[in-house]
Amino acid sequence: LPKYDAIIIGAGILGLATAYHIKREKPNQKVLVIDKKPAAGQGNTAKSGGMFRSFFYSKTNFKLANSSIEFYKRLEESGVDLGMRWTGYLWLFQEDQYKRLEADLKEMERRGGEFKLIDRREIEEKLNINTKAGESEEAEIMNLKNIDIGLLVPKAGKIDVEKLVSYYEREFLRMGGEVIYGTEVDEIIVEPEIKLELPGEPYFWQEAKVSGVRVGSKIIRGKKIIVATGVWADQLLDGIGVDSYQKPKKRQIFVVKAEEEKLKRLLYAEGFNREGCIPFTILPYPRIYVKPSIEEEAFWIGYADDFNRPFQLEEDPQPEENYYRYGIYPVLSAYMPQFKDANPINAWAGQYAINTFDGQPVIFEERNLIVVGAASGSGIMKADAIGRIASALYFGREKAELYGGEEFKVEHLGIKNRYVEREEFVI
Ligand SMILES: Cc1cc2nc3c(=O)[nH]c(=O)nc-3n(C[C@H](O)[C@H](O)[C@H](O)COP(=O)(O)OP(=O)(O)OC[C@H]3O[C@@H](n4cnc5c(N)ncnc54)[C@H](O)[C@@H]3O)c2cc1C
């Protein structure tokens, strides 16, 4: 008999949210989470910027993010510290960029998306940045734009990812869930329903299903195996001929301390939010982002480069000094001269697990195997909804109930009957 009802491989945010929701729904389920790292959330979850926003055009994106954010907010209101900071998001645009988005923004507003427009004068006043970068000498080479308008989204900010991981892990353990860390799953075991002891079975005419995992020389049996291994999924799934529909791409974050007065003034810019800091700010082009980290009196800076950045799985990706020096720095300091001569004091790199087709998570089941992944760079802000949908699939339900009561058809994130709305607000 299988020892576990469910074995979840991967204690990242998606594996843990799934584990938590399975136990929450039916505490008598015997659930094991295994991870090769020494503790929970040490894969790409630990590399995250922890930003969230409830502002998307796509109904799919909006439902997943908004319901998760509402859940995290409710937890905080009930006394669980998740380190949520409502900094808001501020997108900066040149007039023509904004004009192209205007119709979609109207529709987003109709759908309940909240935002406020800020004119150039106010941006200059509050941030003291260079709104005329598009007219500078380097503008043509670096494709810089002017800043004419800002789009401020209040229902957005950052969350302490470690605290969120701890919450799901702690509650899962409290409900009797089991974890094994520092243990790599080597293989997913596929066996015939009826064993005939033939060499090399199962054969194609036998009913076969996933029945457990191999860890070294040991086999752990489970009725269902859930693969939530993020960018590493293909290492397990290729061997049994199942596609994970996600590709790894490196992403880097650089931390610049607000040491000088000019950077401090930028960090503690007033008039945007209750936190008394600059919002998470996205430059017009190239869309470098600047995240305030009041706790460290610093900025986290990053950019999601696409073309010419290989899809390449790396166990321990490293930040590239030149990526900051020759990539980010000249652009950043052209728009925000406060960063002139400032160097990062820390940096790291991780990988997005990107669904290259529609950029949305993938959750499907095949012969007792459930795959949960392809969070595509927004797994933290959508984790709760993804966990609920994976749990609904595990229990064989057609619909998941997201936090707040809205229903979500499970197959809409699957493969056969996939239905996701395109994101028009691509920024
Ligand atoms: C630089 C960066 C910035 C980001 N910023 C944001 C952000 O601001 N907001 C946001 O919402 N998202 C952000 N993301 C994305 C977010 O971090 C991911 O979507 C999310 O963490 C994915 O979670 P996961 O559980 O799928 O993967 P992971 O956290 O990678 O978890 C997979 C786990 O599986 C384990 N594993 C793999 N193979 C095996 C095996 N064979 N046996 C045992 N264990 C195994 C790994 O050790 C790992 O712990 C960012 C990502 C990066 C890299």
CSV table of C-alpha atoms and ligand atoms in Angstrom, one decimal:
chain,number,residue,atom,x,y,z
A,1,LEU,CA,0.0,0.0,0.0
A,2,PRO,CA,1.2,3.5,-0.7
A,3,LYS,CA,2.6,5.1,2.4
A,4,TYR,CA,1.5,8.6,1.5
A,5,ASP,CA,-1.6,10.0,-0.1
A,6,ALA,CA,0.5,12.7,-1.7
A,7,ILE,CA,4.2,13.2,-2.2
A,8,ILE,CA,5.1,16.8,-3.2
A,9,ILE,CA,8.5,17.2,-4.7
A,10,GLY,CA,9.7,20.8,-4.1
A,11,ALA,CA,9.3,23.0,-1.0
A,12,GLY,CA,9.3,26.3,-3.0
A,13,ILE,CA,6.3,28.6,-2.6
A,14,LEU,CA,4.2,26.6,-5.0
A,15,GLY,CA,4.9,23.2,-3.4
A,16,LEU,CA,4.2,24.6,0.0
A,17,ALA,CA,1.0,26.4,-0.9
A,18,THR,CA,-0.3,23.3,-2.5
A,19,ALA,CA,0.7,21.1,0.5
A,20,TYR,CA,-1.0,23.6,2.8
A,21,HIS,CA,-4.3,23.7,0.9
A,22,ILE,CA,-4.5,19.9,0.6
A,23,LYS,CA,-4.1,19.6,4.3
A,24,ARG,CA,-6.5,22.5,5.0
A,25,GLU,CA,-9.2,20.9,2.9
A,26,LYS,CA,-8.7,17.4,4.3
A,27,PRO,CA,-6.4,17.2,7.3
A,28,ASN,CA,-6.5,13.4,7.3
A,29,GLN,CA,-4.5,13.2,4.1
A,30,LYS,CA,-1.0,11.9,4.6
A,31,VAL,CA,1.2,14.4,2.7
A,32,LEU,CA,5.0,14.5,2.4
A,33,VAL,CA,7.0,17.4,1.0
A,34,ILE,CA,10.6,16.6,-0.1
A,35,ASP,CA,13.2,19.1,-1.1
A,36,LYS,CA,16.9,18.8,-2.0
A,37,LYS,CA,17.8,22.0,-0.3
A,38,PRO,CA,18.4,22.1,3.4
A,39,ALA,CA,15.3,24.1,4.2
A,40,ALA,CA,12.0,25.4,2.8
A,41,GLY,CA,11.9,28.0,0.0
A,42,GLN,CA,15.6,27.9,-0.8
A,43,GLY,CA,15.2,27.5,-4.6
A,44,ASN,CA,14.1,30.4,-6.8
A,45,THR,CA,11.6,31.4,-4.1
A,46,ALA,CA,14.6,32.7,-2.1
A,47,LYS,CA,15.8,34.8,-5.1
A,48,SER,CA,12.5,36.6,-5.5
A,49,GLY,CA,12.0,40.4,-5.3
A,50,GLY,CA,8.7,39.6,-3.4
A,51,MET,CA,6.7,42.2,-5.4
A,52,PHE,CA,3.0,42.0,-5.9
A,53,ARG,CA,0.4,43.9,-7.7
A,54,SER,CA,-3.3,43.6,-8.3
A,55,PHE,CA,-3.2,45.3,-11.6
A,56,PHE,CA,-3.4,43.2,-14.8
A,57,TYR,CA,-5.5,43.3,-17.9
A,58,SER,CA,-5.9,39.5,-18.2
A,59,LYS,CA,-8.7,38.2,-16.1
A,60,THR,CA,-6.6,35.1,-15.4
A,61,ASN,CA,-3.7,37.1,-14.1
A,62,PHE,CA,-6.0,39.4,-12.1
A,63,LYS,CA,-7.9,36.5,-10.5
A,64,LEU,CA,-4.7,34.6,-9.5
A,65,ALA,CA,-2.9,37.7,-8.1
A,66,ASN,CA,-5.8,39.6,-6.6
A,67,SER,CA,-7.2,36.6,-4.6
A,68,SER,CA,-3.7,35.7,-3.4
A,69,ILE,CA,-3.0,39.3,-2.3
A,70,GLU,CA,-6.3,39.4,-0.5
A,71,PHE,CA,-5.5,36.2,1.3
A,72,TYR,CA,-2.1,37.5,2.4
A,73,LYS,CA,-3.7,40.8,3.5
A,74,ARG,CA,-6.3,38.9,5.5
A,75,LEU,CA,-3.5,36.9,7.2
A,76,GLU,CA,-1.7,40.1,8.2
A,77,GLU,CA,-5.0,41.6,9.5
A,78,SER,CA,-5.4,38.5,11.7
A,79,GLY,CA,-1.9,39.0,13.2
A,80,VAL,CA,0.4,37.0,10.9
A,81,ASP,CA,3.4,39.2,10.1
A,82,LEU,CA,4.2,38.8,6.4
A,83,GLY,CA,6.1,42.0,6.1
A,84,MET,CA,3.6,43.5,3.5
A,85,ARG,CA,4.5,47.0,2.5
A,86,TRP,CA,2.0,48.8,0.3
A,87,THR,CA,4.5,50.8,-1.6
A,88,GLY,CA,2.5,50.8,-4.8
A,89,TYR,CA,3.9,50.5,-8.4
A,90,LEU,CA,4.8,53.5,-10.5
A,91,TRP,CA,5.2,53.0,-14.2
A,92,LEU,CA,6.9,55.9,-16.0
A,93,PHE,CA,6.0,56.5,-19.6
A,94,GLN,CA,6.7,58.8,-22.5
A,95,GLU,CA,3.4,60.2,-23.9
A,96,ASP,CA,3.3,57.9,-27.0
A,97,GLN,CA,3.8,54.8,-24.8
A,98,TYR,CA,1.0,55.9,-22.6
A,99,LYS,CA,-1.3,56.6,-25.5
A,100,ARG,CA,-0.9,53.0,-26.8
A,101,LEU,CA,-2.1,51.7,-23.4
A,102,GLU,CA,-4.9,54.2,-22.8
A,103,ALA,CA,-7.7,52.0,-24.1
A,104,ASP,CA,-6.6,49.0,-22.1
A,105,LEU,CA,-6.2,51.1,-19.0
A,106,LYS,CA,-9.8,52.3,-19.4
A,107,GLU,CA,-11.0,48.7,-19.7
A,108,MET,CA,-8.9,47.8,-16.6
A,109,GLU,CA,-10.5,50.6,-14.7
A,110,ARG,CA,-13.9,49.3,-15.7
A,111,ARG,CA,-12.9,45.9,-14.4
A,112,GLY,CA,-12.0,47.4,-11.0
A,113,GLY,CA,-8.3,48.1,-11.4
A,114,GLU,CA,-7.3,51.2,-9.4
A,115,PHE,CA,-4.7,53.7,-10.6
A,116,LYS,CA,-3.8,57.4,-10.5
A,117,LEU,CA,-2.1,59.4,-13.2
A,118,ILE,CA,0.8,61.7,-12.3
A,119,ASP,CA,2.0,64.4,-14.6
A,120,ARG,CA,5.6,65.3,-15.4
A,121,ARG,CA,5.8,68.3,-13.1
A,122,GLU,CA,4.7,66.2,-10.1
A,123,ILE,CA,7.2,63.4,-10.9
A,124,GLU,CA,10.0,66.0,-11.1
A,125,GLU,CA,8.8,67.6,-7.8
A,126,LYS,CA,8.6,64.4,-5.9
A,127,LEU,CA,11.4,62.3,-7.3
A,128,ASN,CA,13.8,64.9,-8.8
A,129,ILE,CA,14.7,62.6,-11.7
A,130,ASN,CA,15.6,63.4,-15.3
A,131,THR,CA,12.4,63.5,-17.2
A,132,LYS,CA,14.2,64.6,-20.4
A,133,ALA,CA,16.5,61.5,-20.7
A,134,GLY,CA,15.1,60.9,-24.2
A,135,GLU,CA,16.7,64.2,-25.3
A,136,SER,CA,20.1,63.3,-23.9
A,137,GLU,CA,23.2,62.5,-26.1
A,138,GLU,CA,23.1,58.8,-25.2
A,139,ALA,CA,19.3,58.5,-25.8
A,140,GLU,CA,19.6,57.3,-29.3
A,141,ILE,CA,22.1,54.5,-28.5
A,142,MET,CA,20.4,53.4,-25.4
A,143,ASN,CA,16.8,53.9,-26.6
A,144,LEU,CA,16.0,56.2,-23.7
A,145,LYS,CA,12.7,58.0,-23.6
A,146,ASN,CA,11.3,61.1,-21.9
A,147,ILE,CA,9.1,60.8,-18.9
A,148,ASP,CA,5.8,62.5,-19.5
A,149,ILE,CA,3.4,60.6,-17.3
A,150,GLY,CA,3.4,58.2,-14.3
A,151,LEU,CA,0.9,55.5,-13.6
A,152,LEU,CA,0.6,54.9,-9.9
A,153,VAL,CA,-1.1,51.7,-8.7
A,154,PRO,CA,-1.9,51.6,-5.0
A,155,LYS,CA,-2.9,48.0,-4.6
A,156,ALA,CA,0.6,46.7,-4.9
A,157,GLY,CA,3.8,46.4,-2.9
A,158,LYS,CA,6.1,43.9,-1.5
A,159,ILE,CA,5.9,40.9,0.8
A,160,ASP,CA,8.6,39.3,2.9
A,161,VAL,CA,8.9,36.0,1.0
A,162,GLU,CA,10.7,34.2,3.8
A,163,LYS,CA,7.8,35.0,6.1
A,164,LEU,CA,5.3,33.8,3.6
A,165,VAL,CA,7.2,30.5,3.1
A,166,SER,CA,7.3,30.1,6.9
A,167,TYR,CA,3.6,30.6,7.2
A,168,TYR,CA,2.7,27.9,4.7
A,169,GLU,CA,5.3,25.5,6.1
A,170,ARG,CA,4.4,26.1,9.7
A,171,GLU,CA,0.7,25.6,9.1
A,172,PHE,CA,1.3,22.5,7.0
A,173,LEU,CA,3.4,21.0,9.8
A,174,ARG,CA,0.8,22.0,12.4
A,175,MET,CA,-1.9,20.0,10.5
A,176,GLY,CA,0.3,16.9,10.6
A,177,GLY,CA,2.1,17.3,7.2
A,178,GLU,CA,5.6,15.8,6.9
A,179,VAL,CA,8.8,17.3,5.4
A,180,ILE,CA,12.1,15.9,4.4
A,181,TYR,CA,14.8,18.4,3.4
A,182,GLY,CA,18.3,17.9,2.1
A,183,THR,CA,17.0,15.0,0.0
A,184,GLU,CA,17.0,14.9,-3.8
A,185,VAL,CA,14.4,12.8,-5.6
A,186,ASP,CA,16.3,10.9,-8.3
A,187,GLU,CA,13.4,9.5,-10.2
A,188,ILE,CA,9.7,9.2,-10.5
A,189,ILE,CA,8.5,5.6,-10.4
A,190,VAL,CA,6.1,4.4,-13.0
A,191,GLU,CA,4.6,0.9,-12.6
A,192,PRO,CA,1.9,-1.2,-14.2
A,193,GLU,CA,-1.5,-1.4,-12.4
A,194,ILE,CA,-1.2,-5.2,-12.6
A,195,LYS,CA,2.4,-6.4,-12.3
A,196,LEU,CA,3.3,-9.3,-14.5
A,197,GLU,CA,7.0,-9.2,-13.5
A,198,LEU,CA,8.0,-8.9,-17.2
A,199,PRO,CA,11.5,-7.5,-17.8
A,200,GLY,CA,11.3,-3.7,-18.5
A,201,GLU,CA,7.5,-3.4,-17.7
A,202,PRO,CA,5.3,-1.5,-18.0
A,203,TYR,CA,4.7,-2.1,-21.7
A,204,PHE,CA,2.5,0.2,-23.7
A,205,TRP,CA,-0.4,-2.2,-23.5
A,206,GLN,CA,-0.3,-2.2,-19.7
A,207,GLU,CA,-2.2,0.4,-17.7
A,208,ALA,CA,0.6,2.3,-16.0
A,209,LYS,CA,0.7,5.0,-13.4
A,210,VAL,CA,3.1,6.9,-11.3
A,211,SER,CA,3.4,5.2,-7.9
A,212,GLY,CA,6.3,6.8,-6.0
A,213,VAL,CA,9.7,8.4,-6.0
A,214,ARG,CA,13.2,7.0,-5.8
A,215,VAL,CA,15.6,8.7,-3.4
A,216,GLY,CA,19.0,7.0,-3.7
A,217,SER,CA,18.2,3.3,-3.2
A,218,LYS,CA,15.0,4.0,-1.4
A,219,ILE,CA,11.5,4.1,-2.8
A,220,ILE,CA,8.8,6.1,-1.2
A,221,ARG,CA,5.3,5.3,-2.3
A,222,GLY,CA,2.5,7.8,-2.8
A,223,LYS,CA,-1.0,7.6,-4.4
A,224,LYS,CA,-0.3,10.9,-6.1
A,225,ILE,CA,3.0,12.6,-6.9
A,226,ILE,CA,3.0,16.3,-7.2
A,227,VAL,CA,6.0,17.8,-9.1
A,228,ALA,CA,6.5,21.4,-7.9
A,229,THR,CA,10.2,21.6,-8.7
A,230,GLY,CA,10.1,24.9,-10.7
A,231,VAL,CA,13.0,25.2,-13.2
A,232,TRP,CA,14.2,21.7,-12.3
A,233,ALA,CA,11.0,20.0,-13.4
A,234,ASP,CA,12.3,18.5,-16.6
A,235,GLN,CA,15.1,16.7,-14.8
A,236,LEU,CA,12.4,14.5,-13.4
A,237,LEU,CA,9.7,14.7,-16.1
A,238,ASP,CA,11.9,14.1,-19.2
A,239,GLY,CA,12.6,10.6,-17.9
A,240,ILE,CA,9.0,9.7,-18.0
A,241,GLY,CA,8.1,11.6,-21.2
A,242,VAL,CA,6.1,14.3,-19.7
A,243,ASP,CA,6.5,18.0,-20.7
A,244,SER,CA,6.6,20.6,-18.0
A,245,TYR,CA,6.0,23.5,-20.4
A,246,GLN,CA,8.5,25.8,-18.7
A,247,LYS,CA,12.0,27.0,-19.5
A,248,PRO,CA,14.6,28.5,-17.1
A,249,LYS,CA,15.8,32.0,-17.7
A,250,LYS,CA,18.3,33.8,-15.5
A,251,ARG,CA,17.2,36.9,-13.6
A,252,GLN,CA,19.4,39.2,-11.5
A,253,ILE,CA,18.9,41.6,-8.6
A,254,PHE,CA,21.5,44.3,-7.5
A,255,VAL,CA,21.3,46.0,-4.2
A,256,VAL,CA,22.4,49.6,-4.0
A,257,LYS,CA,22.6,51.2,-0.5
A,258,ALA,CA,21.1,54.7,-0.1
A,259,GLU,CA,24.3,56.0,1.4
A,260,GLU,CA,24.5,59.5,0.0
A,261,GLU,CA,21.9,62.1,0.9
A,262,LYS,CA,20.6,62.3,-2.7
A,263,LEU,CA,19.8,58.6,-2.7
A,264,LYS,CA,18.2,58.8,0.7
A,265,ARG,CA,16.0,61.6,-0.5
A,266,LEU,CA,14.9,59.4,-3.5
A,267,LEU,CA,14.3,56.4,-1.2
A,268,TYR,CA,12.2,58.4,1.2
A,269,ALA,CA,10.2,60.3,-1.5
A,270,GLU,CA,7.0,61.5,0.1
A,271,GLY,CA,3.5,61.7,-1.2
A,272,PHE,CA,3.1,58.3,-2.9
A,273,ASN,CA,2.1,55.9,-0.2
A,274,ARG,CA,1.7,55.5,3.6
A,275,GLU,CA,5.2,53.8,3.8
A,276,GLY,CA,6.8,57.2,3.0
A,277,CYS,CA,9.0,55.9,0.2
A,278,ILE,CA,9.4,55.8,-3.5
A,279,PRO,CA,7.0,53.2,-5.1
A,280,PHE,CA,8.3,50.2,-6.9
A,281,THR,CA,9.3,52.1,-10.0
A,282,ILE,CA,9.6,51.0,-13.6
A,283,LEU,CA,11.5,53.2,-16.1
A,284,PRO,CA,10.0,53.9,-19.5
A,285,TYR,CA,12.6,52.1,-21.6
A,286,PRO,CA,14.5,49.9,-21.1
A,287,ARG,CA,12.2,48.8,-18.3
A,288,ILE,CA,14.6,48.6,-15.4
A,289,TYR,CA,12.8,48.4,-12.1
A,290,VAL,CA,13.8,50.0,-8.8
A,291,LYS,CA,12.4,48.5,-5.6
A,292,PRO,CA,12.6,50.4,-2.3
A,293,SER,CA,13.9,48.4,0.7
A,294,ILE,CA,13.4,50.7,3.6
A,295,GLU,CA,14.5,47.9,6.1
A,296,GLU,CA,18.0,48.0,4.5
A,297,GLU,CA,17.9,51.6,3.5
A,298,ALA,CA,18.6,50.4,0.0
A,299,PHE,CA,17.2,49.9,-3.5
A,300,TRP,CA,16.9,46.5,-5.3
A,301,ILE,CA,17.4,47.0,-9.0
A,302,GLY,CA,16.7,44.5,-11.8
A,303,TYR,CA,15.8,44.0,-15.4
A,304,ALA,CA,14.2,41.1,-17.2
A,305,ASP,CA,16.2,40.7,-20.4
A,306,ASP,CA,14.8,38.4,-23.0
A,307,PHE,CA,16.3,38.1,-26.5
A,308,ASN,CA,19.9,36.8,-26.4
A,309,ARG,CA,19.6,35.6,-22.8
A,310,PRO,CA,19.8,31.8,-23.1
A,311,PHE,CA,17.3,29.3,-21.7
A,312,GLN,CA,19.8,27.4,-19.6
A,313,LEU,CA,19.3,25.5,-16.4
A,314,GLU,CA,21.8,26.5,-13.7
A,315,GLU,CA,22.0,25.0,-10.3
A,316,ASP,CA,23.6,28.1,-8.8
A,317,PRO,CA,23.3,31.1,-11.2
A,318,GLN,CA,25.6,34.0,-10.4
A,319,PRO,CA,25.0,37.7,-10.9
A,320,GLU,CA,27.2,39.3,-13.6
A,321,GLU,CA,29.1,42.4,-12.6
A,322,ASN,CA,29.1,43.7,-16.2
A,323,TYR,CA,25.4,43.3,-16.4
A,324,TYR,CA,25.1,46.0,-13.8
A,325,ARG,CA,28.1,48.1,-15.0
A,326,TYR,CA,27.4,48.2,-18.7
A,327,GLY,CA,23.7,47.2,-18.8
A,328,ILE,CA,21.8,48.7,-15.9
A,329,TYR,CA,24.0,51.5,-14.6
A,330,PRO,CA,24.1,53.8,-17.7
A,331,VAL,CA,20.4,53.6,-18.2
A,332,LEU,CA,19.5,54.0,-14.5
A,333,SER,CA,21.8,56.9,-13.9
A,334,ALA,CA,20.5,58.7,-17.1
A,335,TYR,CA,17.0,58.6,-15.7
A,336,MET,CA,17.9,58.8,-12.0
A,337,PRO,CA,21.1,60.8,-11.7
A,338,GLN,CA,21.0,60.1,-7.9
A,339,PHE,CA,22.6,56.7,-8.8
A,340,LYS,CA,25.7,58.2,-10.4
A,341,ASP,CA,28.8,56.5,-9.0
A,342,ALA,CA,26.8,54.3,-6.7
A,343,ASN,CA,27.8,50.6,-6.8
A,344,PRO,CA,25.9,47.5,-5.7
A,345,ILE,CA,26.8,46.2,-2.2
A,346,ASN,CA,25.1,42.9,-2.9
A,347,ALA,CA,23.7,41.0,-5.8
A,348,TRP,CA,22.3,37.5,-6.6
A,349,ALA,CA,20.7,35.6,-9.5
A,350,GLY,CA,17.9,33.1,-9.8
A,351,GLN,CA,15.8,31.8,-12.6
A,352,TYR,CA,12.3,32.3,-13.8
A,353,ALA,CA,10.4,29.2,-14.9
A,354,ILE,CA,8.8,30.7,-18.0
A,355,ASN,CA,5.8,29.3,-19.8
A,356,THR,CA,7.0,30.6,-23.2
A,357,PHE,CA,3.5,30.3,-24.7
A,358,ASP,CA,1.2,32.4,-22.6
A,359,GLY,CA,3.3,33.3,-19.5
A,360,GLN,CA,0.8,31.7,-17.1
A,361,PRO,CA,1.2,28.9,-14.6
A,362,VAL,CA,0.6,25.3,-15.7
A,363,ILE,CA,-1.3,22.8,-13.5
A,364,PHE,CA,-2.3,19.4,-14.9
A,365,GLU,CA,-2.5,15.8,-14.0
A,366,GLU,CA,-1.5,12.7,-15.9
A,367,ARG,CA,-1.8,9.2,-14.4
A,368,ASN,CA,-1.5,10.2,-10.7
A,369,LEU,CA,1.2,12.7,-11.5
A,370,ILE,CA,0.3,16.4,-11.0
A,371,VAL,CA,2.6,19.1,-12.3
A,372,VAL,CA,2.4,22.6,-10.8
A,373,GLY,CA,4.8,25.2,-12.1
A,374,ALA,CA,5.7,27.7,-14.9
A,375,ALA,CA,4.9,30.6,-12.5
A,376,SER,CA,6.8,32.8,-15.0
A,377,GLY,CA,8.2,35.4,-12.7
A,378,SER,CA,5.0,36.0,-10.6
A,379,GLY,CA,4.8,32.9,-8.4
A,380,ILE,CA,4.9,34.7,-5.1
A,381,MET,CA,2.0,37.0,-5.9
A,382,LYS,CA,-0.1,34.2,-7.3
A,383,ALA,CA,1.0,31.3,-5.0
A,384,ASP,CA,-2.1,31.1,-2.9
A,385,ALA,CA,-4.4,30.8,-5.9
A,386,ILE,CA,-2.1,28.3,-7.5
A,387,GLY,CA,-2.0,26.2,-4.3
A,388,ARG,CA,-5.8,26.2,-4.2
A,389,ILE,CA,-6.2,25.2,-7.9
A,390,ALA,CA,-3.6,22.4,-7.5
A,391,SER,CA,-5.4,21.2,-4.4
A,392,ALA,CA,-8.7,21.1,-6.3
A,393,LEU,CA,-7.1,19.1,-9.1
A,394,TYR,CA,-5.7,16.7,-6.5
A,395,PHE,CA,-9.1,16.1,-5.0
A,396,GLY,CA,-10.6,15.7,-8.5
A,397,ARG,CA,-12.8,18.8,-8.5
A,398,GLU,CA,-13.6,20.8,-11.6
A,399,LYS,CA,-13.5,24.1,-9.8
A,400,ALA,CA,-11.3,25.6,-7.2
A,401,GLU,CA,-12.6,28.2,-4.8
A,402,LEU,CA,-10.1,31.1,-4.6
A,403,TYR,CA,-9.8,33.2,-1.5
A,404,GLY,CA,-12.8,35.6,-1.4
A,405,GLY,CA,-15.1,33.0,-2.9
A,406,GLU,CA,-14.6,33.3,-6.7
A,407,GLU,CA,-14.5,30.1,-8.6
A,408,PHE,CA,-11.8,29.1,-11.0
A,409,LYS,CA,-12.1,26.2,-13.5
A,410,VAL,CA,-9.1,24.0,-12.9
A,411,GLU,CA,-8.8,22.9,-16.5
A,412,HIS,CA,-8.2,26.5,-17.5
A,413,LEU,CA,-4.6,26.2,-16.3
A,414,GLY,CA,-4.3,22.7,-17.7
A,415,ILE,CA,-3.1,21.6,-21.1
A,416,LYS,CA,-6.0,20.1,-23.0
A,417,ASN,CA,-8.7,22.7,-22.3
A,418,ARG,CA,-6.4,25.5,-21.4
A,419,TYR,CA,-8.1,28.9,-21.4
A,420,VAL,CA,-6.2,32.0,-20.3
A,421,GLU,CA,-6.8,35.5,-21.3
A,422,ARG,CA,-4.0,37.3,-23.0
A,423,GLU,CA,-2.2,40.0,-21.0
A,424,GLU,CA,-2.6,43.3,-22.8
A,425,PHE,CA,-0.9,45.4,-20.2
A,426,VAL,CA,2.6,44.1,-21.1
A,427,ILE,CA,5.0,46.6,-19.7
B,1,LIG,C1,15.3,37.3,-9.5
B,1,LIG,C2,13.9,36.9,-9.3
B,1,LIG,C3,13.0,37.9,-8.9
B,1,LIG,C4,11.6,37.5,-8.8
B,1,LIG,N1,10.7,38.5,-8.4
B,1,LIG,C5,9.4,38.1,-8.2
B,1,LIG,C6,8.5,39.1,-7.7
B,1,LIG,O1,8.9,40.2,-7.4
B,1,LIG,N2,7.2,38.7,-7.5
B,1,LIG,C7,6.8,37.4,-7.7
B,1,LIG,O2,5.6,37.1,-7.5
B,1,LIG,N3,7.6,36.5,-8.2
B,1,LIG,C8,8.9,36.8,-8.4
B,1,LIG,N4,9.8,35.9,-8.9
B,1,LIG,C9,9.3,34.6,-9.3
B,1,LIG,C10,9.1,33.7,-8.1
B,1,LIG,O3,10.2,33.7,-7.3
B,1,LIG,C11,8.8,32.3,-8.6
B,1,LIG,O4,7.7,32.3,-9.5
B,1,LIG,C12,8.5,31.3,-7.5
B,1,LIG,O5,9.4,31.4,-6.4
B,1,LIG,C13,8.5,29.9,-8.1
B,1,LIG,O6,8.3,29.0,-7.0
B,1,LIG,P1,8.4,27.4,-7.2
B,1,LIG,O7,7.9,26.8,-6.0
B,1,LIG,O8,7.7,27.0,-8.5
B,1,LIG,O9,9.9,27.2,-7.5
B,1,LIG,P2,11.2,27.1,-6.5
B,1,LIG,O10,11.1,28.0,-5.4
B,1,LIG,O11,12.4,27.1,-7.3
B,1,LIG,O12,11.0,25.7,-5.8
B,1,LIG,C14,11.3,24.4,-6.4
B,1,LIG,C15,11.9,23.6,-5.4
B,1,LIG,O13,12.1,22.2,-5.9
B,1,LIG,C16,13.3,21.7,-5.3
B,1,LIG,N5,13.8,20.6,-6.2
B,1,LIG,C17,14.1,20.7,-7.5
B,1,LIG,N6,14.4,19.5,-8.0
B,1,LIG,C18,14.3,18.6,-6.9
B,1,LIG,C19,14.5,17.2,-6.8
B,1,LIG,N7,14.8,16.4,-7.8
B,1,LIG,N8,14.3,16.7,-5.5
B,1,LIG,C20,14.0,17.4,-4.5
B,1,LIG,N9,13.8,18.8,-4.6
B,1,LIG,C21,13.9,19.3,-5.8
B,1,LIG,C22,14.3,22.9,-5.3
B,1,LIG,O14,15.3,22.7,-4.3
B,1,LIG,C23,13.3,24.1,-4.9
B,1,LIG,O15,13.3,24.4,-3.6
B,1,LIG,C24,11.2,36.2,-9.0
B,1,LIG,C25,12.1,35.2,-9.4
B,1,LIG,C26,13.5,35.6,-9.6
B,1,LIG,C27,14.4,34.5,-9.9
